[in-house]
N, CA and C atoms as an extended XYZ file, in Angstrom:
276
Properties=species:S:1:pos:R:3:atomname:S:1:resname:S:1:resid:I:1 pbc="F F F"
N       -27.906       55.871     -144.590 N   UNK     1
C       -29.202       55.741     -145.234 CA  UNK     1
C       -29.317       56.761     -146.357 C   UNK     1
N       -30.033       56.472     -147.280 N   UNK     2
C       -30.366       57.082     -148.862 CA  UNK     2
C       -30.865       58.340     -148.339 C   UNK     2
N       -31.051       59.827     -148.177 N   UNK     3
C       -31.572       60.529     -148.044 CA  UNK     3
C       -32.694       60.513     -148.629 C   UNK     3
N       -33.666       60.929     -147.192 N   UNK     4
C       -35.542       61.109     -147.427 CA  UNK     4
C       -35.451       62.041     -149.133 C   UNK     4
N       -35.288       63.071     -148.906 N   UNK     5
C       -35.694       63.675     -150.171 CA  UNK     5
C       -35.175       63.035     -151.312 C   UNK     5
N       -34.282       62.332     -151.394 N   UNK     6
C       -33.414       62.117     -152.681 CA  UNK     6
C       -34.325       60.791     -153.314 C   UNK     6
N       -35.181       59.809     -152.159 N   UNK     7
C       -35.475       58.915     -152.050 CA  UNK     7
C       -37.256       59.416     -152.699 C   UNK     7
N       -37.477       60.425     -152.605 N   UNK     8
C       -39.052       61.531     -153.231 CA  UNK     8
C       -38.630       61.524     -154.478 C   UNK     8
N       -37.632       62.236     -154.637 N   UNK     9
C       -36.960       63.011     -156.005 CA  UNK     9
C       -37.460       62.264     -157.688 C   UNK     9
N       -36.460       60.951     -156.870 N   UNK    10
C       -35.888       60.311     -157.155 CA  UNK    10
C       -36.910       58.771     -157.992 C   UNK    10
N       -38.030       58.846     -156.525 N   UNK    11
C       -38.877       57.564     -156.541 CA  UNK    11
C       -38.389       56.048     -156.297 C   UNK    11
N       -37.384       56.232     -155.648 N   UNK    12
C       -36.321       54.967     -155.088 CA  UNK    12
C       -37.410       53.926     -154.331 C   UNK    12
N       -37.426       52.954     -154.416 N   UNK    13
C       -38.111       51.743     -153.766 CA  UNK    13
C       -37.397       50.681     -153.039 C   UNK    13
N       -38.194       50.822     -151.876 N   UNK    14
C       -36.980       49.586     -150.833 CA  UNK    14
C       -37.010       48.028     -152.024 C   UNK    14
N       -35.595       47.033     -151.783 N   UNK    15
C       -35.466       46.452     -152.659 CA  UNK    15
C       -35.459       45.182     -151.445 C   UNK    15
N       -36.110       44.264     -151.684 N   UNK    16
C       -35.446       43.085     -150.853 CA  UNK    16
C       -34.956       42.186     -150.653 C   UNK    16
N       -34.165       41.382     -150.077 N   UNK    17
C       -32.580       40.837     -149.934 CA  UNK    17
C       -32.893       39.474     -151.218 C   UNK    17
N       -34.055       38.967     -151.293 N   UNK    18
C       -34.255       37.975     -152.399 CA  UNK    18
C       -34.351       38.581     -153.700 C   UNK    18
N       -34.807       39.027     -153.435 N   UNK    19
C       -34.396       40.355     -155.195 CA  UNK    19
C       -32.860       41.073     -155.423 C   UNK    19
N       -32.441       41.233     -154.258 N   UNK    20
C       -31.002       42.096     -154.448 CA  UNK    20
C       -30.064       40.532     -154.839 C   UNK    20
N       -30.294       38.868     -154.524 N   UNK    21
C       -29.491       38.138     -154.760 CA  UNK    21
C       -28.608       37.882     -156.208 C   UNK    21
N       -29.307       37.840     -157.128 N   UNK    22
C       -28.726       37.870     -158.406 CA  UNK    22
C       -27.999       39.165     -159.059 C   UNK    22
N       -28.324       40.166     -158.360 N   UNK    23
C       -27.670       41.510     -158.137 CA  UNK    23
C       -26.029       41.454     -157.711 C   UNK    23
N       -26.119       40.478     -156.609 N   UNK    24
C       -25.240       40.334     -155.805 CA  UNK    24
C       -24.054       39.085     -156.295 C   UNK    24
N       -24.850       38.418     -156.651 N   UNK    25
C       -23.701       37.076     -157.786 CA  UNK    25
C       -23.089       38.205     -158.121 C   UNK    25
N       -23.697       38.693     -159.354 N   UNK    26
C       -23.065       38.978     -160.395 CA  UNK    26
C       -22.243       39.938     -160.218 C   UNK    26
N       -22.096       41.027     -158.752 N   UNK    27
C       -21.308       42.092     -158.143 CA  UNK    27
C       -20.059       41.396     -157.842 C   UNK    27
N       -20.544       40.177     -157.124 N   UNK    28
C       -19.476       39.518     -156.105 CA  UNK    28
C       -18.424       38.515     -157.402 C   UNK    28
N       -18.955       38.367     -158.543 N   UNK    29
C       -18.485       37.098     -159.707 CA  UNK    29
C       -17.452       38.029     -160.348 C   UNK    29
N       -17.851       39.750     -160.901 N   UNK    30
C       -17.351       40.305     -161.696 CA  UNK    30
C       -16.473       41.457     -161.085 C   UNK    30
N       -16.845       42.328     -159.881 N   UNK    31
C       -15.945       43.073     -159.250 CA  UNK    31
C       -15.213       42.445     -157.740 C   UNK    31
N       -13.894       42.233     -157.791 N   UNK    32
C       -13.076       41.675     -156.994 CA  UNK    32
C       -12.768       42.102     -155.379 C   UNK    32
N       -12.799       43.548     -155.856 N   UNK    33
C       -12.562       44.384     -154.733 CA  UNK    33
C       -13.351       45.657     -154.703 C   UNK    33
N       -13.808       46.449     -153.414 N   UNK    34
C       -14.116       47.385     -153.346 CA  UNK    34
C       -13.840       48.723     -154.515 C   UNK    34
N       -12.793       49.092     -154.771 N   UNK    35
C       -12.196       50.111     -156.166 CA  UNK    35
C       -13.399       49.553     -156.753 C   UNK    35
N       -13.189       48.437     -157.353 N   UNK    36
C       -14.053       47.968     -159.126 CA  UNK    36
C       -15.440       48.308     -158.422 C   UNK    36
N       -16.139       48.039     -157.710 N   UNK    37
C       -17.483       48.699     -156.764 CA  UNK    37
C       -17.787       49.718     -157.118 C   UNK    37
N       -16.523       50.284     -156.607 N   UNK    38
C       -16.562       51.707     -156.908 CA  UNK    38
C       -16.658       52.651     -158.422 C   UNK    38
N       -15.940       51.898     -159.159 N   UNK    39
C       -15.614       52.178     -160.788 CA  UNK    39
C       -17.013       51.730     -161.075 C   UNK    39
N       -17.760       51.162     -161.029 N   UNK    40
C       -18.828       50.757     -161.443 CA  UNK    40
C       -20.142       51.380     -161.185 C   UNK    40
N       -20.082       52.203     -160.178 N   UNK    41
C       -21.009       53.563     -160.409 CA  UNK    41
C       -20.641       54.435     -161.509 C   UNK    41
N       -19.751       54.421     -161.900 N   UNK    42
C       -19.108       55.953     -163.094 CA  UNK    42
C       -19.887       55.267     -164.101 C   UNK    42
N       -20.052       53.771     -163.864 N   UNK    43
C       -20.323       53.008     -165.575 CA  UNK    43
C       -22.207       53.644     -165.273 C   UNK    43
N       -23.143       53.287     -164.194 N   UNK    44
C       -24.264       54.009     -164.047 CA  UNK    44
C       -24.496       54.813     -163.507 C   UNK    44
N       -23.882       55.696     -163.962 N   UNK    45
C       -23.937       57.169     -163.083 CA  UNK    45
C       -25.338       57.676     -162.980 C   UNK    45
N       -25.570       57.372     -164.226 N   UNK    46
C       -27.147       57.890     -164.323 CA  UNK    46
C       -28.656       57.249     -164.169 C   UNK    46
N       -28.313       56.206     -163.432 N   UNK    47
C       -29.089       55.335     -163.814 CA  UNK    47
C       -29.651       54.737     -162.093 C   UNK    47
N       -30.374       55.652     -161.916 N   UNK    48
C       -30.484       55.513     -160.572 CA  UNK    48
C       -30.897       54.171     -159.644 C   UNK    48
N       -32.151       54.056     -160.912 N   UNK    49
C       -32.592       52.848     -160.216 CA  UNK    49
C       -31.328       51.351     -160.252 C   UNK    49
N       -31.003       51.580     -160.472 N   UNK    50
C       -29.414       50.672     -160.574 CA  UNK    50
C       -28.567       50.614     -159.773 C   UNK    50
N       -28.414       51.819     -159.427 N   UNK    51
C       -27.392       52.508     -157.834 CA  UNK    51
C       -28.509       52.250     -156.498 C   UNK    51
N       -29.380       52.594     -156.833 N   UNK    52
C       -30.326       52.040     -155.740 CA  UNK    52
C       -30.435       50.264     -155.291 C   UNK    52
N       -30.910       49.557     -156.293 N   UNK    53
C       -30.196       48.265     -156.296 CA  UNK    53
C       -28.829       47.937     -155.675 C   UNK    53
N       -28.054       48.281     -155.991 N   UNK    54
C       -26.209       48.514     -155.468 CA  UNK    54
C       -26.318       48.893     -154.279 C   UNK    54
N       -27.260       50.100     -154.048 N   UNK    55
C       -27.196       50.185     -152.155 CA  UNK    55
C       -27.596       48.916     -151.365 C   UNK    55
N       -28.747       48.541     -151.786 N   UNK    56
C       -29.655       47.743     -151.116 CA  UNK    56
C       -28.605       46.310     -151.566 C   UNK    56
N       -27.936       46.115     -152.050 N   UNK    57
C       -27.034       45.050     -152.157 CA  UNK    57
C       -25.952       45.037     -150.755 C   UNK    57
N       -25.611       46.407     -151.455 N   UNK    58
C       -24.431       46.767     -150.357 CA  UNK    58
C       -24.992       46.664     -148.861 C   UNK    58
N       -25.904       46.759     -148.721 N   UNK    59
C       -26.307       47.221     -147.362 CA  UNK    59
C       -26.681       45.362     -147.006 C   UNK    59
N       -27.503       44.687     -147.929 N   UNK    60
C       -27.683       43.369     -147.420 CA  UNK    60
C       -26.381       42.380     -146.830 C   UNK    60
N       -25.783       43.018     -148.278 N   UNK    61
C       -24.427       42.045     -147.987 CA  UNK    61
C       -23.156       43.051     -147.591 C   UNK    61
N       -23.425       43.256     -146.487 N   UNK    62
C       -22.227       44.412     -145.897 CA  UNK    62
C       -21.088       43.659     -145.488 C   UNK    62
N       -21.155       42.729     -144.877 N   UNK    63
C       -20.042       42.250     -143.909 CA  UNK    63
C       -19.330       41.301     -145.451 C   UNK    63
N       -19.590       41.253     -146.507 N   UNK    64
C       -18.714       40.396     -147.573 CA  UNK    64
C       -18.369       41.972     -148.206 C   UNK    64
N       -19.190       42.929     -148.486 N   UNK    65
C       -18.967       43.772     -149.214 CA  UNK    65
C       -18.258       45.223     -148.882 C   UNK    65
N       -18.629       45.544     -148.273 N   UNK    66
C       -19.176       46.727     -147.863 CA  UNK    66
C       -18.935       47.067     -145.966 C   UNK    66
N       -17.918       46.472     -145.178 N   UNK    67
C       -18.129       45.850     -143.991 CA  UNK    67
C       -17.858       48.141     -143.098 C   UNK    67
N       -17.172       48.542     -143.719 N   UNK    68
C       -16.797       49.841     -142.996 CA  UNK    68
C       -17.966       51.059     -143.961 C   UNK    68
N       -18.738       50.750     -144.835 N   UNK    69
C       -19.688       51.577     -145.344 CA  UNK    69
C       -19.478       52.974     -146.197 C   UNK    69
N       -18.267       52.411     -146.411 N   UNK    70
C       -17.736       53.514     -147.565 CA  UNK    70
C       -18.349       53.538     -149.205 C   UNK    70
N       -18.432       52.285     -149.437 N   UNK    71
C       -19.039       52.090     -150.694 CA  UNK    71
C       -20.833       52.530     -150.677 C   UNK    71
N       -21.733       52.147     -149.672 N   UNK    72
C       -22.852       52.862     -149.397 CA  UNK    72
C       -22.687       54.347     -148.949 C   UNK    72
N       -22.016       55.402     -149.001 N   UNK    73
C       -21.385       56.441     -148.759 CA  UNK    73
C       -21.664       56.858     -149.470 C   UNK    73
N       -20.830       56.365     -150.347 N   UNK    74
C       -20.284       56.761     -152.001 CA  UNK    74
C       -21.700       57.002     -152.842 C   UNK    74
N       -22.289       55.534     -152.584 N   UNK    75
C       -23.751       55.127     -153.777 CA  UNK    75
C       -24.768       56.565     -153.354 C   UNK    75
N       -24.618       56.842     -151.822 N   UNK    76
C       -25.599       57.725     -151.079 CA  UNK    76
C       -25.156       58.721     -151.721 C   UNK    76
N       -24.081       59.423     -151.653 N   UNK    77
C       -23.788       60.804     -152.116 CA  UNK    77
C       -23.938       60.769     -153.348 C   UNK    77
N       -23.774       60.003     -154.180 N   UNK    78
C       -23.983       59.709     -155.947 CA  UNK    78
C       -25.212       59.875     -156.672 C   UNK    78
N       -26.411       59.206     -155.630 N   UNK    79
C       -27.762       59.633     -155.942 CA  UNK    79
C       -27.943       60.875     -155.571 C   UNK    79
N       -27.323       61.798     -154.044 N   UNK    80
C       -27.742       62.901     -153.875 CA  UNK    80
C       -27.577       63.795     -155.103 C   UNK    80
N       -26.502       63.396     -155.656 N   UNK    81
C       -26.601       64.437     -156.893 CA  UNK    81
C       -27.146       64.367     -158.273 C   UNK    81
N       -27.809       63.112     -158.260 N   UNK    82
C       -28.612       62.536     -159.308 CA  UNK    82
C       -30.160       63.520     -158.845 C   UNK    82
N       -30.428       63.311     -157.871 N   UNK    83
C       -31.506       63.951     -157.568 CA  UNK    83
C       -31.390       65.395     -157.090 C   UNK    83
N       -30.563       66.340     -156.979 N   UNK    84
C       -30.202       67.915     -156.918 CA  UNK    84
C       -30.569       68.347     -158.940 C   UNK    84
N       -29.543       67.289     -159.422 N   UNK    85
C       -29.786       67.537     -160.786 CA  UNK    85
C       -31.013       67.489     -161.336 C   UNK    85
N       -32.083       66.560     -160.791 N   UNK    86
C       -33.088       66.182     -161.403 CA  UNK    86
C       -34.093       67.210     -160.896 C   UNK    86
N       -34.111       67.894     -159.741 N   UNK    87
C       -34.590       69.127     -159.363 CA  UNK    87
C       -34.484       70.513     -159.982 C   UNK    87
N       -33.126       70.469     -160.011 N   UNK    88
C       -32.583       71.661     -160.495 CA  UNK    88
C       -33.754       71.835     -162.309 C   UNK    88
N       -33.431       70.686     -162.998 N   UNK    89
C       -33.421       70.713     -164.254 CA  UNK    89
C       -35.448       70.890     -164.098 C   UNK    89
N       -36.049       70.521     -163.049 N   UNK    90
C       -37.715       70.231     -163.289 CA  UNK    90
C       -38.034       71.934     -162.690 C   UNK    90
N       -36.916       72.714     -162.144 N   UNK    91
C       -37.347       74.135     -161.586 CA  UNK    91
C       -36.843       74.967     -163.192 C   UNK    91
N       -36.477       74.039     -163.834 N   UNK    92
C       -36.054       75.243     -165.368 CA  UNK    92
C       -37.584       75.268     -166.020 C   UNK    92
């Protein structure tokens, strides 16, 4: 799960599985395998609300995507540091 604070920080909004669908074409049409999943956070690194989407994908469609939860891992720890940064930078 997305960490509580990161999910404050951040302003992340639960997404739901009829909204994550066209999310999910276009994951499942254009990245083949888990790696490209993966490469495809570096492309929105910053862009949270996007990676948030990608969780809530990942998490709907786990057993096609995502079945051992490494890729929601990944998205989780990726925002944690989207939102450390976004702290860090609002305490300057």
């Amino acid at each position: 799960m997305i960490n509580r604070n990161t999910v404050k920080v951040l302003n992340l909004k639960p997404v739901t599985r009829s909204r994550c669908y066209d999310f999910y074409i276009k994951i499942n049409s254009e990245f083949g395998t888990p790696e490209a999943i993966k490469e495809s956070v570096t492309w929105w690194q910053d862009d949270y609300e996007k990676l948030n989407n990608l969780w809530w994908v990942l998490n709907y469609y786990s057993d096609r995507l995502d079945p051992d939860r490494n890729l929601r891992a990944f998205v989780e720890r990726h925002l944690d540091c989207l939102a450390k940064k976004k702290e860090t930078l609002s305490q300057v």
